[in-house]
């Protein structure tokens, strides 16, 4: 059997998050320091460590079969590449920013202005949709200094926390695109590699479902069971087991992280006690 060839970012946060999810999928990668390619010990996979901006071309050429990559990079360089799974980590946004002294009301204020960016294709498409003409300056790296040295009136760049903008006396004025890490697929993927990919996706989906939920156990008086069960969003229905103490039951269920605190508050009001919350490693449907 051939190996599935996956590209991930050579270094940085996306590299760390990519290695982490593969590990949580039970894939052990034998990687020495500064290796550009490594093999998995227990899964038919080869890992290529590449520069983020080079990965779309490797996918298009079929040098690698799949990649974990920022959606923003595909938007800029890989418009013909299919996204098969959104991974929910390494979130950022592609935004327009201007100096804090710039009196910005809306996008029309950038008409005729100079904008520095490492994302010219993304920026061109956005400005065309908005009917704005601007002078684009393409810069690789350190885009945020352009207004301070008089090279540009505004910038288009990726933003995570916004701290870099703050340090350079800039303010974010337009969010053009929200991005996260995705699993992207080469248009030249063959049948055998696709079969391995389906197994990888099955594992990834189980990990992602686990990350988005909590396993909750609680003690509930029997006379409050009906009200508590109505509150629970559960996967199908909660598990209810009688306790040794007469008149009480133990209720087990799964709650989504984004609804967690609101649901817990309602459960307490409804009579639940001794609520125990556990992380879920994986969730297979």
mmCIF file of C-alpha atoms in Angstrom:
data_model
loop_
_atom_site.group_PDB
_atom_site.id
_atom_site.type_symbol
_atom_site.label_atom_id
_atom_site.label_comp_id
_atom_site.label_asym_id
_atom_site.label_seq_id
_atom_site.Cartn_x
_atom_site.Cartn_y
_atom_site.Cartn_z
ATOM 1 C CA UNK A 1 0.000 0.000 0.000
ATOM 2 C CA UNK A 2 1.229 3.488 -0.829
ATOM 3 C CA UNK A 3 1.481 6.146 1.851
ATOM 4 C CA UNK A 4 -0.767 9.165 2.110
ATOM 5 C CA UNK A 5 1.470 12.229 1.706
ATOM 6 C CA UNK A 6 0.481 15.105 3.984
ATOM 7 C CA UNK A 7 2.056 18.571 4.090
ATOM 8 C CA UNK A 8 2.123 20.645 7.244
ATOM 9 C CA UNK A 9 3.747 23.954 8.079
ATOM 10 C CA UNK A 10 7.464 23.650 8.782
ATOM 11 C CA UNK A 11 7.363 25.588 12.066
ATOM 12 C CA UNK A 12 5.179 27.801 14.219
ATOM 13 C CA UNK A 13 1.782 27.468 15.860
ATOM 14 C CA UNK A 14 0.114 25.718 12.922
ATOM 15 C CA UNK A 15 2.886 23.113 12.919
ATOM 16 C CA UNK A 16 2.341 22.402 16.618
ATOM 17 C CA UNK A 17 -1.453 22.207 16.268
ATOM 18 C CA UNK A 18 -1.142 19.916 13.229
ATOM 19 C CA UNK A 19 1.190 17.504 15.010
ATOM 20 C CA UNK A 20 -1.137 17.539 18.021
ATOM 21 C CA UNK A 21 -4.248 16.527 16.073
ATOM 22 C CA UNK A 22 -2.391 13.767 14.234
ATOM 23 C CA UNK A 23 -1.168 12.461 17.588
ATOM 24 C CA UNK A 24 -4.717 12.553 18.980
ATOM 25 C CA UNK A 25 -5.736 10.511 15.929
ATOM 26 C CA UNK A 26 -3.352 7.816 17.145
ATOM 27 C CA UNK A 27 -0.694 8.555 14.524
ATOM 28 C CA UNK A 28 2.889 8.421 15.779
ATOM 29 C CA UNK A 29 5.364 10.377 13.649
ATOM 30 C CA UNK A 30 9.056 9.536 13.733
ATOM 31 C CA UNK A 31 10.487 13.016 13.297
ATOM 32 C CA UNK A 32 14.075 14.019 13.954
ATOM 33 C CA UNK A 33 15.254 17.604 14.308
ATOM 34 C CA UNK A 34 15.161 19.655 11.087
ATOM 35 C CA UNK A 35 13.803 16.769 8.991
ATOM 36 C CA UNK A 36 11.850 17.852 5.916
ATOM 37 C CA UNK A 37 10.084 14.489 5.600
ATOM 38 C CA UNK A 38 9.081 11.861 8.152
ATOM 39 C CA UNK A 39 7.097 8.632 8.188
ATOM 40 C CA UNK A 40 4.345 7.574 10.566
ATOM 41 C CA UNK A 41 5.146 4.455 12.566
ATOM 42 C CA UNK A 42 1.620 3.066 12.727
ATOM 43 C CA UNK A 43 -0.309 4.603 9.815
ATOM 44 C CA UNK A 44 0.368 4.662 6.048
ATOM 45 C CA UNK A 45 1.426 8.305 5.987
ATOM 46 C CA UNK A 46 4.423 10.447 5.073
ATOM 47 C CA UNK A 47 4.650 13.960 6.524
ATOM 48 C CA UNK A 48 6.271 16.779 4.524
ATOM 49 C CA UNK A 49 7.348 19.882 6.459
ATOM 50 C CA UNK A 50 7.007 22.837 4.081
ATOM 51 C CA UNK A 51 6.788 26.618 3.999
ATOM 52 C CA UNK A 52 3.139 27.591 4.371
ATOM 53 C CA UNK A 53 3.081 29.669 1.187
ATOM 54 C CA UNK A 54 4.519 26.798 -0.890
ATOM 55 C CA UNK A 55 1.953 24.187 0.141
ATOM 56 C CA UNK A 56 -0.831 25.155 -2.343
ATOM 57 C CA UNK A 57 1.490 24.592 -5.317
ATOM 58 C CA UNK A 58 2.616 21.221 -3.935
ATOM 59 C CA UNK A 59 -1.056 20.241 -3.709
ATOM 60 C CA UNK A 60 -1.838 21.448 -7.225
ATOM 61 C CA UNK A 61 1.159 19.575 -8.643
ATOM 62 C CA UNK A 62 0.260 16.367 -6.779
ATOM 63 C CA UNK A 63 3.579 16.282 -4.903
ATOM 64 C CA UNK A 64 1.523 15.886 -1.706
ATOM 65 C CA UNK A 65 -1.962 14.397 -1.434
ATOM 66 C CA UNK A 66 -3.363 16.501 1.392
ATOM 67 C CA UNK A 67 -2.309 19.334 3.687
ATOM 68 C CA UNK A 68 -3.204 20.992 6.955
ATOM 69 C CA UNK A 69 -3.077 24.651 6.020
ATOM 70 C CA UNK A 70 -4.593 28.003 6.861
ATOM 71 C CA UNK A 71 -7.747 28.749 4.881
ATOM 72 C CA UNK A 72 -6.362 32.236 4.240
ATOM 73 C CA UNK A 73 -3.394 30.766 2.297
ATOM 74 C CA UNK A 74 -5.728 28.743 0.070
ATOM 75 C CA UNK A 75 -7.830 31.829 -0.571
ATOM 76 C CA UNK A 76 -4.703 33.606 -1.782
ATOM 77 C CA UNK A 77 -2.879 30.846 -3.652
ATOM 78 C CA UNK A 78 -5.078 27.763 -4.040
ATOM 79 C CA UNK A 79 -8.529 28.668 -5.293
ATOM 80 C CA UNK A 80 -8.858 25.337 -7.175
ATOM 81 C CA UNK A 81 -8.026 23.210 -4.126
ATOM 82 C CA UNK A 82 -10.842 21.418 -2.280
ATOM 83 C CA UNK A 83 -11.294 21.789 1.471
ATOM 84 C CA UNK A 84 -12.505 18.481 2.896
ATOM 85 C CA UNK A 85 -12.580 19.343 6.614
ATOM 86 C CA UNK A 86 -12.451 22.491 8.744
ATOM 87 C CA UNK A 87 -10.298 21.795 11.788
ATOM 88 C CA UNK A 88 -11.306 24.518 14.249
ATOM 89 C CA UNK A 89 -7.811 25.633 15.346
ATOM 90 C CA UNK A 90 -5.215 28.268 14.392
ATOM 91 C CA UNK A 91 -7.958 30.838 13.843
ATOM 92 C CA UNK A 92 -7.162 34.261 12.407
ATOM 93 C CA UNK A 93 -8.687 36.795 10.068
ATOM 94 C CA UNK A 94 -7.542 38.681 6.975
ATOM 95 C CA UNK A 95 -8.169 42.335 7.723
ATOM 96 C CA UNK A 96 -7.577 45.879 6.605
ATOM 97 C CA UNK A 97 -5.911 48.217 9.106
ATOM 98 C CA UNK A 98 -5.029 51.893 9.097
ATOM 99 C CA UNK A 99 -3.070 54.217 11.414
ATOM 100 C CA UNK A 100 -5.021 55.213 14.522
ATOM 101 C CA UNK A 101 -4.930 58.818 13.321
ATOM 102 C CA UNK A 102 -6.750 57.874 10.084
ATOM 103 C CA UNK A 103 -10.374 59.053 10.261
ATOM 104 C CA UNK A 104 -11.997 55.913 8.875
ATOM 105 C CA UNK A 105 -15.747 55.693 8.278
ATOM 106 C CA UNK A 106 -16.122 52.953 5.646
ATOM 107 C CA UNK A 107 -14.306 51.174 2.821
ATOM 108 C CA UNK A 108 -14.762 54.130 0.454
ATOM 109 C CA UNK A 109 -12.179 56.007 2.529
ATOM 110 C CA UNK A 110 -9.535 53.767 0.925
ATOM 111 C CA UNK A 111 -10.357 54.936 -2.609
ATOM 112 C CA UNK A 112 -7.081 55.914 -4.289
ATOM 113 C CA UNK A 113 -5.025 55.045 -1.205
ATOM 114 C CA UNK A 114 -1.829 52.960 -1.045
ATOM 115 C CA UNK A 115 -2.325 49.558 0.633
ATOM 116 C CA UNK A 116 0.588 47.287 1.563
ATOM 117 C CA UNK A 117 -0.092 43.544 1.689
ATOM 118 C CA UNK A 118 1.228 39.992 1.405
ATOM 119 C CA UNK A 119 -2.204 38.933 0.130
ATOM 120 C CA UNK A 120 -2.596 40.781 -3.208
ATOM 121 C CA UNK A 121 -5.079 38.339 -4.789
ATOM 122 C CA UNK A 122 -7.348 38.318 -1.744
ATOM 123 C CA UNK A 123 -7.190 42.093 -1.489
ATOM 124 C CA UNK A 124 -7.842 42.667 -5.203
ATOM 125 C CA UNK A 125 -10.938 40.473 -5.127
ATOM 126 C CA UNK A 126 -12.265 42.200 -2.018
ATOM 127 C CA UNK A 127 -11.716 45.716 -3.370
ATOM 128 C CA UNK A 128 -13.297 44.786 -6.713
ATOM 129 C CA UNK A 129 -16.437 43.549 -4.931
ATOM 130 C CA UNK A 130 -16.588 46.842 -3.039
ATOM 131 C CA UNK A 131 -15.920 48.939 -6.159
ATOM 132 C CA UNK A 132 -12.763 50.476 -4.695
ATOM 133 C CA UNK A 133 -9.636 51.395 -6.669
ATOM 134 C CA UNK A 134 -6.413 51.449 -4.672
ATOM 135 C CA UNK A 135 -2.669 51.265 -5.241
ATOM 136 C CA UNK A 136 -1.365 47.907 -4.000
ATOM 137 C CA UNK A 137 2.183 47.461 -2.681
ATOM 138 C CA UNK A 138 3.172 43.783 -2.370
ATOM 139 C CA UNK A 139 5.401 43.132 0.652
ATOM 140 C CA UNK A 140 6.625 39.789 1.989
ATOM 141 C CA UNK A 141 6.710 40.052 5.775
ATOM 142 C CA UNK A 142 6.566 42.991 8.203
ATOM 143 C CA UNK A 143 3.617 44.559 6.399
ATOM 144 C CA UNK A 144 2.578 46.417 9.539
ATOM 145 C CA UNK A 145 5.552 48.827 9.373
ATOM 146 C CA UNK A 146 4.569 50.165 5.923
ATOM 147 C CA UNK A 147 2.390 53.077 7.152
ATOM 148 C CA UNK A 148 5.029 54.112 9.721
ATOM 149 C CA UNK A 149 7.729 54.494 7.058
ATOM 150 C CA UNK A 150 5.456 56.286 4.600
ATOM 151 C CA UNK A 151 5.161 53.381 2.154
ATOM 152 C CA UNK A 152 1.409 52.945 2.476
ATOM 153 C CA UNK A 153 -1.751 54.508 3.898
ATOM 154 C CA UNK A 154 -3.189 51.171 5.014
ATOM 155 C CA UNK A 155 -2.331 47.477 5.209
ATOM 156 C CA UNK A 156 -4.028 44.155 4.527
ATOM 157 C CA UNK A 157 -2.677 41.341 6.673
ATOM 158 C CA UNK A 158 -3.621 38.410 8.914
ATOM 159 C CA UNK A 159 -4.675 39.308 12.444
ATOM 160 C CA UNK A 160 -4.891 36.975 15.443
ATOM 161 C CA UNK A 161 -4.879 38.843 18.751
ATOM 162 C CA UNK A 162 -4.376 42.316 17.265
ATOM 163 C CA UNK A 163 -1.302 42.951 19.451
ATOM 164 C CA UNK A 164 0.981 43.515 16.441
ATOM 165 C CA UNK A 165 -1.380 46.162 15.087
ATOM 166 C CA UNK A 166 -1.516 47.843 18.502
ATOM 167 C CA UNK A 167 2.290 47.911 18.784
ATOM 168 C CA UNK A 168 2.526 49.591 15.384
ATOM 169 C CA UNK A 169 -0.144 52.187 16.184
ATOM 170 C CA UNK A 170 -2.661 50.657 13.758
ATOM 171 C CA UNK A 171 -6.368 49.866 14.089
ATOM 172 C CA UNK A 172 -8.350 47.109 12.383
ATOM 173 C CA UNK A 173 -11.146 48.579 10.265
ATOM 174 C CA UNK A 174 -12.407 45.797 7.950
ATOM 175 C CA UNK A 175 -12.480 42.016 8.452
ATOM 176 C CA UNK A 176 -12.251 40.611 4.939
ATOM 177 C CA UNK A 177 -12.170 36.909 5.752
ATOM 178 C CA UNK A 178 -12.246 34.683 8.847
ATOM 179 C CA UNK A 179 -9.812 31.804 8.603
ATOM 180 C CA UNK A 180 -8.918 28.581 10.426
ATOM 181 C CA UNK A 181 -6.827 25.508 9.729
ATOM 182 C CA UNK A 182 -8.365 23.172 7.149
ATOM 183 C CA UNK A 183 -7.632 19.797 5.611
ATOM 184 C CA UNK A 184 -7.069 20.463 1.904
ATOM 185 C CA UNK A 185 -6.935 17.850 -0.863
ATOM 186 C CA UNK A 186 -4.873 17.709 -4.050
ATOM 187 C CA UNK A 187 -6.909 17.580 -7.284
ATOM 188 C CA UNK A 188 -4.569 14.717 -8.299
ATOM 189 C CA UNK A 189 -5.434 12.476 -5.349
ATOM 190 C CA UNK A 190 -5.628 8.841 -6.478
ATOM 191 C CA UNK A 191 -8.106 6.173 -5.372
ATOM 192 C CA UNK A 192 -5.718 4.359 -3.016
ATOM 193 C CA UNK A 193 -4.685 7.590 -1.266
ATOM 194 C CA UNK A 194 -8.355 8.601 -0.995
ATOM 195 C CA UNK A 195 -9.137 5.380 0.909
ATOM 196 C CA UNK A 196 -6.444 6.249 3.473
ATOM 197 C CA UNK A 197 -7.752 9.818 3.601
ATOM 198 C CA UNK A 198 -11.241 8.550 4.493
ATOM 199 C CA UNK A 199 -9.789 6.667 7.477
ATOM 200 C CA UNK A 200 -7.873 9.791 8.553
ATOM 201 C CA UNK A 201 -11.020 11.936 8.269
ATOM 202 C CA UNK A 202 -12.952 9.422 10.382
ATOM 203 C CA UNK A 203 -10.351 9.777 13.134
ATOM 204 C CA UNK A 204 -10.128 13.567 12.853
ATOM 205 C CA UNK A 205 -13.907 13.960 13.068
ATOM 206 C CA UNK A 206 -13.977 11.838 16.220
ATOM 207 C CA UNK A 207 -11.270 14.024 17.784
ATOM 208 C CA UNK A 208 -13.006 17.273 16.777
ATOM 209 C CA UNK A 209 -16.355 16.129 18.184
ATOM 210 C CA UNK A 210 -14.599 15.292 21.452
ATOM 211 C CA UNK A 211 -12.989 18.734 21.596
ATOM 212 C CA UNK A 212 -16.359 20.411 21.203
ATOM 213 C CA UNK A 213 -18.105 18.591 24.043
ATOM 214 C CA UNK A 214 -17.940 17.681 27.744
ATOM 215 C CA UNK A 215 -19.125 14.527 29.471
ATOM 216 C CA UNK A 216 -21.309 15.440 32.446
ATOM 217 C CA UNK A 217 -22.465 13.282 35.380
ATOM 218 C CA UNK A 218 -24.849 14.549 38.041
ATOM 219 C CA UNK A 219 -27.040 13.395 40.896
ATOM 220 C CA UNK A 220 -30.733 14.244 40.540
ATOM 221 C CA UNK A 221 -33.693 13.693 42.884
ATOM 222 C CA UNK A 222 -36.178 11.426 41.143
ATOM 223 C CA UNK A 223 -38.908 14.038 41.480
ATOM 224 C CA UNK A 224 -36.730 16.460 39.437
ATOM 225 C CA UNK A 225 -35.697 13.974 36.710
ATOM 226 C CA UNK A 226 -38.310 15.040 34.190
ATOM 227 C CA UNK A 227 -37.334 18.727 34.398
ATOM 228 C CA UNK A 228 -33.598 17.959 34.236
ATOM 229 C CA UNK A 229 -33.966 15.693 31.194
ATOM 230 C CA UNK A 230 -35.907 18.401 29.343
ATOM 231 C CA UNK A 231 -32.926 20.749 29.760
ATOM 232 C CA UNK A 232 -30.306 18.278 28.514
ATOM 233 C CA UNK A 233 -29.333 18.585 24.836
ATOM 234 C CA UNK A 234 -27.714 15.055 24.900
ATOM 235 C CA UNK A 235 -26.479 13.026 21.922
ATOM 236 C CA UNK A 236 -29.679 10.960 21.774
ATOM 237 C CA UNK A 237 -30.989 10.703 25.311
ATOM 238 C CA UNK A 238 -29.207 10.802 28.686
ATOM 239 C CA UNK A 239 -28.285 7.706 30.667
ATOM 240 C CA UNK A 240 -30.224 7.477 33.944
ATOM 241 C CA UNK A 241 -29.077 5.049 36.665
ATOM 242 C CA UNK A 242 -30.543 4.581 40.164
ATOM 243 C CA UNK A 243 -28.274 5.531 43.073
ATOM 244 C CA UNK A 244 -27.863 3.442 46.247
ATOM 245 C CA UNK A 245 -29.757 6.168 48.090
ATOM 246 C CA UNK A 246 -33.445 5.748 47.430
ATOM 247 C CA UNK A 247 -35.140 8.610 45.559
ATOM 248 C CA UNK A 248 -32.004 9.660 43.667
ATOM 249 C CA UNK A 249 -30.610 8.905 40.209
ATOM 250 C CA UNK A 250 -27.299 9.469 38.425
ATOM 251 C CA UNK A 251 -27.685 11.180 35.036
ATOM 252 C CA UNK A 252 -24.944 10.987 32.396
ATOM 253 C CA UNK A 253 -24.922 13.086 29.226
ATOM 254 C CA UNK A 254 -22.833 15.101 26.759
ATOM 255 C CA UNK A 255 -22.998 18.900 26.572
ATOM 256 C CA UNK A 256 -21.503 21.072 23.855
ATOM 257 C CA UNK A 257 -18.763 23.397 25.095
ATOM 258 C CA UNK A 258 -20.341 26.532 23.647
ATOM 259 C CA UNK A 259 -23.580 25.880 25.617
ATOM 260 C CA UNK A 260 -21.921 24.458 28.714
ATOM 261 C CA UNK A 261 -22.229 27.202 31.368
ATOM 262 C CA UNK A 262 -25.785 28.152 30.418
ATOM 263 C CA UNK A 263 -26.919 24.501 30.626
ATOM 264 C CA UNK A 264 -25.111 23.874 33.935
ATOM 265 C CA UNK A 265 -26.834 26.894 35.495
ATOM 266 C CA UNK A 266 -30.244 25.608 34.388
ATOM 267 C CA UNK A 267 -29.473 22.120 35.715
ATOM 268 C CA UNK A 268 -28.627 23.456 39.174
ATOM 269 C CA UNK A 269 -31.849 25.448 39.278
ATOM 270 C CA UNK A 270 -33.765 22.320 38.215
ATOM 271 C CA UNK A 271 -32.317 20.331 41.140
ATOM 272 C CA UNK A 272 -29.133 18.656 39.884
ATOM 273 C CA UNK A 273 -26.348 18.248 42.458
ATOM 274 C CA UNK A 274 -22.775 16.935 42.552
ATOM 275 C CA UNK A 275 -22.194 17.802 38.905
ATOM 276 C CA UNK A 276 -18.975 16.220 37.576
ATOM 277 C CA UNK A 277 -17.498 17.433 34.274
ATOM 278 C CA UNK A 278 -15.004 15.339 32.269
ATOM 279 C CA UNK A 279 -13.132 16.011 29.000
ATOM 280 C CA UNK A 280 -13.920 13.762 26.030
ATOM 281 C CA UNK A 281 -10.906 12.405 24.185
ATOM 282 C CA UNK A 282 -12.836 11.214 21.122
ATOM 283 C CA UNK A 283 -16.462 10.843 20.138
ATOM 284 C CA UNK A 284 -17.383 8.262 17.491
ATOM 285 C CA UNK A 285 -20.901 8.388 16.061
#
